[in-house]
Short mmCIF file of C-alpha atoms (C1' of nucleotides) in Angstrom, two decimals:
data_model
loop_
_atom_site.label_atom_id
_atom_site.label_comp_id
_atom_site.label_asym_id
_atom_site.label_seq_id
_atom_site.Cartn_x
_atom_site.Cartn_y
_atom_site.Cartn_z
CA MET A 1 22.11 -44.01 -124.06
CA SER A 2 22.18 -46.98 -121.86
CA GLN A 3 21.07 -49.57 -124.38
CA ALA A 4 22.85 -48.36 -127.59
CA THR A 5 19.60 -47.15 -129.04
CA HIS A 6 21.20 -46.06 -132.34
CA PRO A 7 23.59 -48.41 -134.20
CA ARG A 8 25.46 -45.31 -135.23
CA ASP A 9 28.96 -46.83 -134.80
CA GLY A 10 29.08 -47.95 -138.33
CA SER A 11 31.28 -51.00 -137.94
CA LEU A 12 30.03 -53.68 -135.61
CA GLU A 13 26.32 -54.38 -135.28
CA GLU A 14 24.15 -55.85 -132.63
CA ALA A 15 21.44 -58.54 -132.53
CA PRO A 16 18.78 -58.92 -135.29
CA PRO A 17 16.33 -56.11 -135.15
CA CYS A 18 12.74 -57.46 -135.12
CA ARG A 19 12.70 -60.40 -132.77
CA ASN A 20 14.83 -58.64 -130.26
CA THR A 21 12.55 -55.64 -129.93
CA LYS A 22 9.53 -57.78 -129.70
CA ARG A 23 11.02 -59.96 -126.96
CA ARG A 24 12.31 -56.97 -125.08
CA LEU A 25 8.84 -55.45 -125.17
CA LEU A 26 7.30 -58.54 -123.74
CA ASP A 27 9.94 -58.76 -121.08
CA ALA A 28 9.43 -55.24 -119.99
CA ALA A 29 5.60 -55.62 -120.10
CA GLU A 30 5.86 -58.73 -117.96
CA ARG A 31 7.84 -57.01 -115.30
CA LEU A 32 5.90 -53.71 -115.22
CA PHE A 33 2.43 -55.23 -115.48
CA ALA A 34 3.39 -57.43 -112.60
CA GLU A 35 4.59 -54.49 -110.51
CA ARG A 36 2.17 -51.76 -111.32
CA GLY A 37 -0.82 -53.49 -113.08
CA PHE A 38 -2.15 -52.92 -116.44
CA GLU A 39 -3.74 -49.51 -115.87
CA GLY A 40 -0.89 -48.44 -113.71
CA THR A 41 1.66 -49.08 -116.41
CA SER A 42 2.06 -46.48 -119.11
CA LEU A 43 3.17 -47.40 -122.62
CA ARG A 44 5.85 -44.71 -122.29
CA ALA A 45 7.35 -46.21 -119.20
CA LEU A 46 7.14 -49.66 -120.76
CA THR A 47 8.74 -48.90 -124.00
CA GLN A 48 11.43 -46.86 -122.26
CA ALA A 49 12.20 -49.81 -120.01
CA ALA A 50 12.45 -51.95 -123.22
CA GLY A 51 14.87 -49.62 -124.69
CA THR A 52 12.63 -48.73 -127.65
CA SER A 53 9.81 -46.42 -128.55
CA ILE A 54 6.10 -46.26 -128.32
CA SER A 55 5.69 -46.65 -132.03
CA ALA A 56 7.51 -49.95 -131.92
CA ALA A 57 5.05 -51.27 -129.39
CA HIS A 58 2.24 -50.33 -131.58
CA TYR A 59 3.77 -51.68 -134.73
CA HIS A 60 4.31 -55.08 -133.13
CA PHE A 61 1.16 -55.47 -131.05
CA GLY A 62 -1.35 -52.90 -132.29
CA SER A 63 -2.55 -51.85 -128.97
CA LYS A 64 -1.84 -51.97 -125.18
CA GLU A 65 -4.54 -54.60 -124.68
CA GLU A 66 -3.03 -56.86 -127.29
CA LEU A 67 0.40 -56.47 -125.65
CA LEU A 68 -1.15 -57.69 -122.32
CA ARG A 69 -2.73 -60.57 -124.08
CA ALA A 70 0.46 -61.52 -125.80
CA THR A 71 2.47 -61.20 -122.60
CA LEU A 72 0.10 -63.43 -120.70
CA GLU A 73 -0.12 -65.98 -123.46
CA ARG A 74 3.68 -66.35 -123.78
CA ARG A 75 4.01 -67.64 -120.29
CA VAL A 76 0.75 -69.36 -119.69
CA ALA A 77 0.44 -71.40 -122.87
CA PRO A 78 3.74 -73.39 -122.42
CA MET A 79 3.13 -73.79 -118.71
CA ASN A 80 -0.23 -75.39 -119.34
CA ALA A 81 1.16 -77.56 -122.09
CA SER A 82 3.68 -78.76 -119.53
CA ARG A 83 0.80 -79.44 -117.03
CA LEU A 84 -0.97 -81.49 -119.56
CA GLU A 85 2.11 -83.44 -120.42
CA ARG A 86 2.79 -84.38 -116.93
CA LEU A 87 -0.85 -85.40 -116.46
CA ASP A 88 -0.84 -87.43 -119.67
CA ALA A 89 2.39 -89.16 -118.54
CA ALA A 90 0.99 -89.91 -115.06
CA GLU A 91 -2.25 -91.36 -116.43
CA ARG A 92 -0.31 -93.47 -118.98
CA ALA A 93 1.95 -94.84 -116.12
CA ALA A 94 -1.19 -95.50 -113.92
CA ALA A 95 -2.74 -97.55 -116.65
CA GLY A 96 -6.29 -96.67 -115.84
CA ALA A 97 -5.93 -96.62 -112.05
CA PRO A 98 -6.91 -93.28 -110.40
CA LEU A 99 -3.94 -91.00 -109.67
CA SER A 100 -2.97 -89.88 -106.22
CA VAL A 101 -3.91 -86.40 -105.16
CA GLU A 102 -0.31 -85.53 -104.55
CA THR A 103 0.51 -86.61 -108.15
CA LEU A 104 -2.13 -84.29 -109.45
CA VAL A 105 -1.18 -81.36 -107.31
CA GLY A 106 2.38 -81.89 -108.32
CA ALA A 107 1.61 -82.03 -112.00
CA TYR A 108 -0.29 -78.69 -111.62
CA LEU A 109 2.20 -76.86 -109.42
CA ASP A 110 5.62 -78.01 -110.55
CA PRO A 111 5.64 -76.23 -113.92
CA LEU A 112 4.85 -72.98 -112.18
CA PHE A 113 7.60 -73.34 -109.59
CA GLU A 114 10.07 -74.42 -112.41
CA GLU A 115 9.21 -71.32 -114.38
CA ARG A 116 9.75 -69.35 -111.18
CA ALA A 117 13.03 -70.92 -110.45
CA THR A 118 14.34 -70.61 -113.98
CA HIS A 119 13.76 -66.92 -114.20
CA ARG A 120 14.32 -65.72 -110.68
CA GLY A 121 15.62 -62.18 -110.73
CA SER A 122 15.68 -61.97 -114.49
CA LEU A 123 13.10 -60.05 -116.55
CA SER A 124 10.68 -62.92 -116.71
CA ASP A 125 8.27 -62.67 -113.80
CA VAL A 126 5.83 -65.26 -112.78
CA ARG A 127 4.24 -62.84 -110.47
CA PHE A 128 2.73 -61.27 -113.44
CA VAL A 129 0.78 -64.20 -114.62
CA ALA A 130 -0.66 -64.71 -111.13
CA ALA A 131 -1.24 -61.17 -110.21
CA ARG A 132 -2.66 -59.95 -113.48
CA LEU A 133 -4.96 -62.72 -114.58
CA TYR A 134 -6.78 -62.45 -111.32
CA SER A 135 -7.07 -58.75 -110.73
CA ASP A 136 -6.79 -56.76 -114.00
CA PRO A 137 -9.55 -55.58 -116.26
CA PRO A 138 -12.00 -58.50 -116.12
CA GLU A 139 -13.70 -57.88 -119.46
CA LEU A 140 -10.34 -58.52 -121.15
CA VAL A 141 -8.78 -61.13 -118.93
CA SER A 142 -11.70 -63.41 -118.18
CA ALA A 143 -12.16 -64.50 -121.74
CA LEU A 144 -8.44 -65.16 -122.04
CA LYS A 145 -8.54 -67.09 -118.82
CA ARG A 146 -11.33 -69.33 -120.11
CA GLU A 147 -9.41 -69.81 -123.33
CA LEU A 148 -6.08 -70.63 -121.76
CA PHE A 149 -7.20 -72.55 -118.84
CA GLY A 150 -10.42 -74.25 -120.06
CA GLU A 151 -8.86 -77.59 -121.00
CA VAL A 152 -6.37 -77.82 -118.20
CA SER A 153 -9.13 -77.15 -115.64
CA ARG A 154 -11.40 -79.76 -117.18
CA ARG A 155 -8.73 -82.48 -117.40
CA PHE A 156 -7.40 -81.92 -113.86
CA LEU A 157 -10.93 -81.80 -112.49
CA ASP A 158 -11.74 -85.10 -114.19
CA ALA A 159 -8.53 -86.63 -112.77
CA LEU A 160 -9.46 -85.26 -109.38
CA ALA A 161 -12.89 -86.81 -109.52
CA ARG A 162 -11.43 -90.16 -110.16
CA ALA A 163 -8.94 -89.70 -107.35
CA LEU A 164 -11.68 -88.61 -104.89
CA PRO A 165 -14.79 -90.45 -106.00
CA GLU A 166 -16.54 -89.82 -102.61
CA CYS A 167 -16.43 -86.00 -103.21
CA SER A 168 -19.26 -84.36 -105.08
CA ARG A 169 -18.49 -82.54 -108.25
CA ASP A 170 -19.48 -79.13 -106.87
CA GLU A 171 -17.43 -79.56 -103.83
CA LEU A 172 -14.48 -80.63 -106.11
CA GLY A 173 -14.89 -77.66 -108.34
CA LEU A 174 -14.73 -75.39 -105.22
CA ARG A 175 -11.72 -77.06 -103.81
CA PHE A 176 -9.85 -76.89 -107.02
CA GLN A 177 -10.55 -73.09 -107.12
CA PHE A 178 -9.41 -72.78 -103.49
CA GLY A 179 -6.17 -74.40 -104.57
CA VAL A 180 -5.83 -71.98 -107.50
CA GLY A 181 -6.38 -69.16 -104.98
CA CYS A 182 -3.50 -70.35 -102.81
CA MET A 183 -1.23 -70.72 -105.82
CA VAL A 184 -1.97 -67.24 -107.13
CA HIS A 185 -1.43 -65.75 -103.70
CA VAL A 186 2.02 -67.45 -103.44
CA MET A 187 2.97 -66.45 -107.05
CA SER A 188 1.83 -62.90 -106.56
CA GLY A 189 4.57 -62.57 -103.95
CA GLN A 190 2.14 -62.09 -101.12
CA ILE A 191 4.08 -64.48 -98.90
CA GLU A 192 6.98 -62.06 -98.70
CA ASP A 193 4.57 -59.15 -98.10
CA ALA A 194 2.56 -60.81 -95.34
CA PRO A 195 1.90 -58.72 -92.27
CA HIS A 196 3.86 -61.19 -90.03
CA ALA A 197 7.24 -62.29 -91.33
CA GLN A 198 7.89 -58.88 -92.38
CA GLY A 199 11.32 -58.37 -91.15
CA ARG A 200 12.71 -61.84 -91.54
CA ASP A 201 14.29 -63.11 -94.86
CA PRO A 202 11.97 -64.99 -97.17
CA LEU A 203 11.76 -68.83 -97.14
CA PRO A 204 13.46 -70.68 -100.01
CA ASP A 205 11.21 -71.49 -102.92
CA ASP A 206 11.38 -75.21 -102.44
CA VAL A 207 10.23 -74.99 -98.84
CA VAL A 208 7.23 -73.01 -99.89
CA HIS A 209 6.65 -75.43 -102.82
CA HIS A 210 6.51 -78.48 -100.66
CA ALA A 211 4.48 -76.75 -97.98
CA LEU A 212 2.01 -75.77 -100.54
CA VAL A 213 1.78 -79.33 -102.00
CA ARG A 214 1.07 -80.71 -98.53
CA PHE A 215 -1.51 -78.04 -97.71
CA LEU A 216 -3.36 -78.49 -100.99
CA SER A 217 -3.27 -82.27 -100.95
CA ALA A 218 -4.72 -82.34 -97.43
CA GLY A 219 -7.27 -79.73 -98.31
CA LEU A 220 -8.46 -81.60 -101.37
CA ARG A 221 -8.77 -84.75 -99.38
CA ALA A 222 -10.79 -83.12 -96.58
CA PRO A 223 -13.69 -85.19 -95.27
CA ALA A 224 -16.96 -84.24 -96.95
CA GLY A 225 -19.34 -82.14 -94.97
CA ASP A 226 -22.97 -82.95 -94.36
CA PRO A 227 -24.32 -83.80 -97.85
CA ARG A 228 -27.33 -81.53 -97.27
CA MET B 1 -30.89 -33.80 -112.61
CA SER B 2 -31.16 -37.41 -111.26
CA GLN B 3 -30.26 -36.86 -107.70
CA ALA B 4 -31.80 -33.38 -106.84
CA THR B 5 -28.40 -31.75 -106.91
CA HIS B 6 -29.70 -28.43 -106.01
CA PRO B 7 -32.23 -28.06 -103.14
CA ARG B 8 -33.87 -25.30 -105.12
CA ASP B 9 -37.42 -26.23 -104.31
CA GLY B 10 -37.43 -23.97 -101.28
CA SER B 11 -39.82 -25.90 -99.04
CA LEU B 12 -38.91 -29.44 -98.17
CA GLU B 13 -35.18 -30.47 -97.78
CA GLU B 14 -33.27 -33.73 -98.05
CA ALA B 15 -30.80 -35.62 -95.75
CA PRO B 16 -28.04 -33.80 -93.86
CA PRO B 17 -25.34 -32.42 -96.18
CA CYS B 18 -22.00 -33.65 -95.02
CA ARG B 19 -22.22 -37.19 -93.78
CA ASN B 20 -24.32 -38.22 -96.71
CA THR B 21 -21.84 -37.01 -99.29
CA LYS B 22 -18.91 -38.65 -97.51
CA ARG B 23 -20.69 -42.00 -97.28
CA ARG B 24 -21.91 -41.87 -100.87
CA LEU B 25 -18.30 -41.33 -101.91
CA LEU B 26 -17.13 -44.20 -99.90
CA ASP B 27 -19.83 -46.37 -101.27
CA ALA B 28 -19.04 -45.48 -104.89
CA ALA B 29 -15.29 -45.86 -104.31
CA GLU B 30 -15.85 -49.27 -102.93
CA ARG B 31 -17.81 -50.50 -105.83
CA LEU B 32 -15.64 -48.98 -108.56
CA PHE B 33 -12.36 -49.85 -107.08
CA ALA B 34 -13.61 -53.33 -106.72
CA GLU B 35 -14.59 -53.55 -110.31
CA ARG B 36 -11.92 -51.56 -112.11
CA GLY B 37 -9.06 -51.23 -109.67
CA PHE B 38 -7.47 -48.08 -108.20
CA GLU B 39 -5.66 -46.91 -111.35
CA GLY B 40 -8.63 -47.96 -113.56
CA THR B 41 -11.11 -45.77 -111.80
CA SER B 42 -11.10 -42.04 -112.49
CA LEU B 43 -12.13 -39.59 -109.83
CA ARG B 44 -14.63 -38.25 -112.36
CA ALA B 45 -16.43 -41.49 -112.86
CA LEU B 46 -16.34 -42.08 -109.11
CA THR B 47 -17.79 -38.75 -108.09
CA GLN B 48 -20.33 -38.99 -110.84
CA ALA B 49 -21.41 -42.35 -109.55
CA ALA B 50 -21.63 -40.95 -106.02
CA GLY B 51 -23.80 -38.01 -107.32
CA THR B 52 -21.44 -35.38 -106.33
CA SER B 53 -18.44 -33.52 -107.75
CA ILE B 54 -14.73 -33.95 -107.72
CA SER B 55 -14.28 -31.06 -105.39
CA ALA B 56 -16.31 -32.76 -102.79
CA ALA B 57 -14.06 -35.78 -102.93
CA HIS B 58 -10.98 -33.61 -102.55
CA TYR B 59 -12.65 -31.70 -99.74
CA HIS B 60 -13.41 -34.81 -97.68
CA PHE B 61 -10.41 -36.94 -98.49
CA GLY B 62 -7.62 -34.71 -99.80
CA SER B 63 -6.46 -37.03 -102.54
CA LYS B 64 -7.36 -40.18 -104.39
CA GLU B 65 -4.97 -42.23 -102.39
CA GLU B 66 -6.50 -41.09 -99.07
CA LEU B 67 -9.90 -42.07 -100.47
CA LEU B 68 -8.70 -45.56 -101.14
CA ARG B 69 -7.14 -45.83 -97.75
CA ALA B 70 -10.42 -44.56 -96.08
CA THR B 71 -12.40 -47.01 -98.19
CA LEU B 72 -10.35 -49.92 -97.24
CA GLU B 73 -10.19 -48.91 -93.60
CA ARG B 74 -14.00 -48.59 -93.35
CA ARG B 75 -14.54 -52.27 -94.13
CA VAL B 76 -11.47 -53.88 -92.84
CA ALA B 77 -11.23 -52.33 -89.39
CA PRO B 78 -14.68 -53.52 -87.99
CA MET B 79 -14.24 -56.83 -89.58
CA ASN B 80 -10.87 -57.41 -87.91
CA ALA B 81 -12.37 -56.17 -84.65
CA SER B 82 -15.11 -58.84 -85.02
CA ARG B 83 -12.43 -61.45 -85.68
CA LEU B 84 -10.61 -60.50 -82.48
CA GLU B 85 -13.77 -60.57 -80.50
CA ARG B 86 -14.64 -64.11 -81.65
CA LEU B 87 -11.07 -65.28 -80.89
CA ASP B 88 -11.21 -63.63 -77.42
CA ALA B 89 -14.50 -65.27 -76.69
CA ALA B 90 -13.33 -68.66 -77.84
CA GLU B 91 -10.16 -68.48 -75.83
CA ARG B 92 -12.17 -67.37 -72.77
CA ALA B 93 -14.55 -70.24 -73.18
CA ALA B 94 -11.71 -72.73 -73.65
CA ALA B 95 -10.09 -71.63 -70.33
CA GLY B 96 -6.54 -72.16 -71.49
CA ALA B 97 -7.07 -75.23 -73.57
CA PRO B 98 -5.86 -74.91 -77.22
CA LEU B 99 -8.67 -74.14 -79.63
CA SER B 100 -9.71 -76.43 -82.47
CA VAL B 101 -8.54 -75.58 -85.89
CA GLU B 102 -12.21 -75.33 -87.13
CA THR B 103 -12.86 -72.74 -84.42
CA LEU B 104 -9.98 -70.66 -85.49
CA VAL B 105 -10.91 -70.85 -89.14
CA GLY B 106 -14.43 -70.05 -88.33
CA ALA B 107 -13.47 -67.05 -86.24
CA TYR B 108 -11.43 -65.76 -89.13
CA LEU B 109 -13.83 -66.49 -91.95
CA ASP B 110 -17.25 -65.83 -90.50
CA PRO B 111 -17.05 -62.04 -90.20
CA LEU B 112 -16.04 -61.94 -93.85
CA PHE B 113 -18.98 -64.01 -95.07
CA GLU B 114 -21.32 -62.12 -92.76
CA GLU B 115 -20.24 -58.83 -94.27
CA ARG B 116 -20.74 -60.43 -97.71
CA ALA B 117 -24.19 -61.71 -96.79
CA THR B 118 -25.33 -58.41 -95.25
CA HIS B 119 -24.46 -56.31 -98.22
CA ARG B 120 -25.03 -58.64 -101.12
CA GLY B 121 -26.13 -56.65 -104.16
CA SER B 122 -26.06 -53.35 -102.27
CA LEU B 123 -23.34 -50.77 -102.82
CA SER B 124 -21.09 -52.36 -100.21
CA ASP B 125 -18.73 -54.77 -101.89
CA VAL B 126 -16.45 -57.21 -100.07
CA ARG B 127 -14.81 -58.02 -103.30
CA PHE B 128 -13.14 -54.75 -103.03
CA VAL B 129 -11.34 -55.52 -99.90
CA ALA B 130 -10.03 -58.80 -101.22
CA ALA B 131 -9.24 -57.73 -104.69
CA ARG B 132 -7.53 -54.37 -103.80
CA LEU B 133 -5.55 -55.16 -100.83
CA TYR B 134 -3.71 -57.84 -102.69
CA SER B 135 -3.27 -56.33 -106.14
CA ASP B 136 -3.28 -52.55 -106.07
CA PRO B 137 -0.33 -50.21 -105.73
CA PRO B 138 1.90 -52.17 -103.33
CA GLU B 139 3.67 -49.08 -102.02
CA LEU B 140 0.46 -47.75 -100.72
CA VAL B 141 -1.44 -50.86 -99.76
CA SER B 142 1.21 -52.95 -98.07
CA ALA B 143 1.89 -50.48 -95.32
CA LEU B 144 -1.87 -50.37 -94.73
CA LYS B 145 -2.09 -54.11 -94.79
CA ARG B 146 0.54 -54.37 -92.06
CA GLU B 147 -1.21 -51.83 -90.04
CA LEU B 148 -4.70 -53.25 -90.36
CA PHE B 149 -3.77 -56.95 -90.20
CA GLY B 150 -0.69 -56.93 -87.96
CA GLU B 151 -2.44 -57.68 -84.65
CA VAL B 152 -5.01 -60.15 -86.24
CA SER B 153 -2.28 -62.12 -88.01
CA ARG B 154 -0.28 -62.35 -84.80
CA ARG B 155 -3.06 -63.40 -82.60
CA PHE B 156 -4.31 -66.03 -84.87
CA LEU B 157 -0.88 -67.38 -85.60
CA ASP B 158 -0.33 -67.73 -81.89
CA ALA B 159 -3.60 -69.56 -81.47
CA LEU B 160 -2.83 -71.82 -84.39
CA ALA B 161 0.53 -72.57 -82.93
CA ARG B 162 -1.14 -73.78 -79.78
CA ALA B 163 -3.82 -75.82 -81.79
CA LEU B 164 -1.02 -77.44 -83.85
CA PRO B 165 2.04 -77.73 -81.66
CA GLU B 166 3.73 -80.36 -83.91
CA CYS B 167 3.89 -77.82 -86.77
CA SER B 168 6.92 -75.59 -87.12
CA ARG B 169 6.43 -71.91 -86.99
CA ASP B 170 7.55 -71.31 -90.47
CA GLU B 171 5.23 -73.94 -91.90
CA LEU B 172 2.37 -72.44 -89.90
CA GLY B 173 3.07 -69.06 -91.23
CA LEU B 174 3.01 -70.43 -94.76
CA ARG B 175 -0.18 -72.37 -94.25
CA PHE B 176 -1.82 -69.25 -92.71
CA GLN B 177 -0.93 -67.27 -95.83
CA PHE B 178 -2.20 -70.20 -98.06
CA GLY B 179 -5.52 -69.79 -96.27
CA VAL B 180 -5.53 -66.06 -96.79
CA GLY B 181 -4.97 -66.66 -100.53
CA CYS B 182 -7.93 -68.98 -100.77
CA MET B 183 -10.09 -66.48 -98.89
CA VAL B 184 -9.00 -63.67 -101.13
CA HIS B 185 -9.66 -65.68 -104.17
CA VAL B 186 -13.14 -66.51 -103.12
CA MET B 187 -13.97 -62.99 -102.04
CA SER B 188 -12.63 -61.53 -105.34
CA GLY B 189 -15.44 -63.38 -107.06
CA GLN B 190 -13.05 -65.70 -108.94
CA ILE B 191 -15.25 -68.68 -108.06
CA GLU B 192 -17.93 -67.39 -110.33
CA ASP B 193 -15.45 -66.54 -113.00
CA ALA B 194 -13.68 -69.89 -113.02
CA PRO B 195 -12.92 -71.44 -116.39
CA HIS B 196 -15.05 -74.50 -115.63
CA ALA B 197 -18.51 -73.72 -114.07
CA GLN B 198 -18.85 -70.86 -116.46
CA GLY B 199 -22.42 -71.59 -117.71
CA ARG B 200 -23.94 -72.87 -114.50
CA ASP B 201 -25.39 -70.62 -111.84
CA PRO B 202 -23.18 -69.85 -108.87
CA LEU B 203 -23.24 -71.95 -105.74
CA PRO B 204 -24.94 -70.42 -102.63
CA ASP B 205 -22.69 -68.48 -100.22
CA ASP B 206 -23.15 -70.89 -97.33
CA VAL B 207 -22.11 -73.75 -99.45
CA VAL B 208 -18.94 -72.12 -100.46
CA HIS B 209 -18.44 -71.02 -96.88
CA HIS B 210 -18.61 -74.47 -95.34
CA ALA B 211 -16.54 -75.94 -98.19
CA LEU B 212 -13.87 -73.37 -97.47
CA VAL B 213 -13.81 -74.09 -93.85
CA ARG B 214 -13.42 -77.69 -94.46
CA PHE B 215 -10.66 -77.14 -97.04
CA LEU B 216 -8.72 -74.86 -94.81
CA SER B 217 -8.99 -76.88 -91.75
CA ALA B 218 -7.76 -79.91 -93.40
CA GLY B 219 -5.00 -78.05 -95.12
CA LEU B 220 -3.84 -76.49 -91.89
CA ARG B 221 -3.79 -79.87 -90.23
CA ALA B 222 -1.83 -81.44 -92.98
CA PRO B 223 0.86 -83.90 -91.77
CA ALA B 224 4.23 -82.29 -91.55
CA GLY B 225 6.74 -82.99 -94.39
CA ASP B 226 10.31 -84.18 -93.86
CA PRO B 227 11.75 -81.71 -91.18
CA ARG B 228 14.78 -81.20 -93.30
"C1'" DG C 1 -29.99 -8.32 -90.69
"C1'" DT C 2 -24.27 -9.36 -91.00
"C1'" DA C 3 -20.45 -12.33 -90.41
"C1'" DC C 4 -18.27 -16.77 -90.45
"C1'" DG C 5 -16.81 -21.57 -91.11
"C1'" DT C 6 -18.41 -25.66 -93.58
"C1'" DT C 7 -19.72 -27.85 -97.77
"C1'" DC C 8 -19.70 -28.26 -102.59
"C1'" DG C 9 -20.18 -27.21 -107.85
"C1'" DG C 10 -17.85 -25.41 -112.15
"C1'" DA C 11 -13.94 -24.07 -114.62
"C1'" DA C 12 -9.45 -24.36 -115.46
"C1'" DC C 13 -4.53 -26.00 -114.62
"C1'" DG C 14 -0.42 -28.74 -116.26
"C1'" DA C 15 0.63 -33.40 -116.93
"C1'" DT C 16 0.10 -37.62 -118.95
"C1'" DC C 17 -2.56 -41.05 -121.32
"C1'" DG C 18 -3.06 -44.37 -125.78
"C1'" DT C 19 -2.91 -43.63 -130.49
"C1'" DT C 20 -1.65 -42.04 -135.10
"C1'" DC C 21 1.22 -40.30 -138.80
"C1'" DG C 22 5.18 -39.27 -141.83
"C1'" DA C 23 9.74 -39.79 -142.48
"C1'" DA C 24 13.97 -41.75 -141.57
"C1'" DA C 25 16.88 -46.11 -141.07
"C1'" DC C 26 17.53 -50.78 -142.08
"C1'" DC C 27 17.55 -55.34 -144.67
"C1'" DT C 28 16.62 -57.79 -148.47
"C1'" DT C 29 16.10 -58.30 -153.39
"C1'" DG C 30 17.20 -56.89 -158.01
"C1'" DC D 1 23.88 -48.87 -157.56
"C1'" DA D 2 18.38 -48.45 -157.10
"C1'" DA D 3 13.68 -50.29 -155.50
"C1'" DG D 4 10.68 -52.06 -152.05
"C1'" DG D 5 9.20 -53.87 -147.88
"C1'" DT D 6 10.17 -54.02 -142.90
"C1'" DT D 7 11.16 -51.87 -138.73
"C1'" DT D 8 11.84 -47.81 -135.82
"C1'" DC D 9 11.81 -43.03 -134.31
"C1'" DG D 10 10.05 -38.29 -133.20
"C1'" DA D 11 6.43 -35.26 -133.03
"C1'" DA D 12 1.91 -34.39 -132.48
"C1'" DC D 13 -3.13 -35.57 -131.93
"C1'" DG D 14 -7.30 -35.36 -128.91
"C1'" DA D 15 -8.80 -37.15 -124.66
"C1'" DT D 16 -8.54 -37.73 -119.90
"C1'" DC D 17 -6.07 -37.75 -115.60
"C1'" DG D 18 -5.61 -35.78 -110.51
"C1'" DT D 19 -5.45 -31.43 -108.53
"C1'" DT D 20 -6.39 -26.54 -107.60
"C1'" DC D 21 -8.83 -22.34 -107.17
"C1'" DC D 22 -12.78 -19.28 -106.72
"C1'" DG D 23 -17.27 -18.40 -105.55
"C1'" DA D 24 -21.91 -19.74 -104.41
"C1'" DA D 25 -24.98 -22.06 -101.14
"C1'" DC D 26 -25.65 -23.58 -96.54
"C1'" DG D 27 -26.21 -23.58 -91.26
"C1'" DT D 28 -25.13 -21.21 -87.11
"C1'" DA D 29 -24.07 -17.29 -84.04
"C1'" DC D 30 -24.40 -12.76 -82.99
#
DNA sequence: GTACGTTCGGAACGATCGTTCGAAACCTTG
DNA sequence: CAAGGTTTCGAACGATCGTTCCGAACGTAC
């Protein structure tokens, strides 16, 4: 009805059949998984939002879990590739010298905010990545998290260790995770939903972005505690 | 069978009927909501884990949503009360002088880690508070979040503004939320599930606790950016 | 003893879940 | 045109969901 479900007109057609359906399914999955979670989203609501049928979803992905995996992978993989590109470029430019904390934080955060800026209001939803990877069925997501983030975490931790040589490896691992927590929180849209600042209009993305870079850089550079 | 469902023995009885069932339901809800989420937990699995029946849950709470609300409230309310107590005590001791950032961070974090230490391995699960308040059905949880955290957020933000007078109110609100994000991430158990540090055994709670205090204090005290 | 309000188990309700299946519709090859 | 593979739909499957209802078991008051 709303989406021209049947090309019954006879004369002029629409976009190619396969790729379009698959992409529309991923788009709808992204949005609905972000808003209602994996268990909270029914395949019926999802396929209806995508303007197709349940069978199409099973044809292209095989199961609901595989659809989640594909949806996550589509956004996370290019974003992490971009992170590694920036890290590589920065290390090449530094010619062996340790990178600054701000450079590392920027290389990690910028691809995320760019993705967010590019797709604001469209179907693509970065909230989804943040919200779901860290709250949905752990037995499905934690393996994917290891697979998608393993190299990125290792590379950035190594670079951080060179930037902050006085910080122990354990402490650095913790601080890196603290930073990830901040990022996830922001990307999940919790800033707009905070108990304070409920009535006022949300701050622009770049303000949040720069505030987050400052916060994380300072936190990562915090003086070491008693070594115990 | 396993829980002496029927006091059919005739002679010796067990604990009082009402309070016990209600508490067992809240305990089971806490654990299962933490592990599988609200939508991912069925009332049948929940009541079976509690050693009772579905009817008992509906008798005591009326609905699944109200059970979630009660479960969240049971843990969050006393914890926030403890936060306010510590803040009051610190402000009384300071006699009008602004508090240190570390004091404020400690007053906010300590009750959480104490709750975590007290109930480690038992049925009580702090993960639940963190994981659910920030990822479950927003239309149910965000109102509760405002209700439970409104005063605490306001009070701590005011104290932070006195501790960091050179920081703008917007920036301070952001940094406070960044800190909440870190905390949520830690309490959700994401540290143990991080892509790196997967094989090694988890760090002790107090190590994480102190590292988090250092990280947040430094982040909150970060130099202001260009005022724009 | 009977009567009553509280507490809770068992069975059943309608609704919805993820999945499967067979047949259309489509696009490409002959 | 016909043949074959790809893509999609509608209907149905069994399972499970939250909820409701009825009655039994309980403690208490008379």
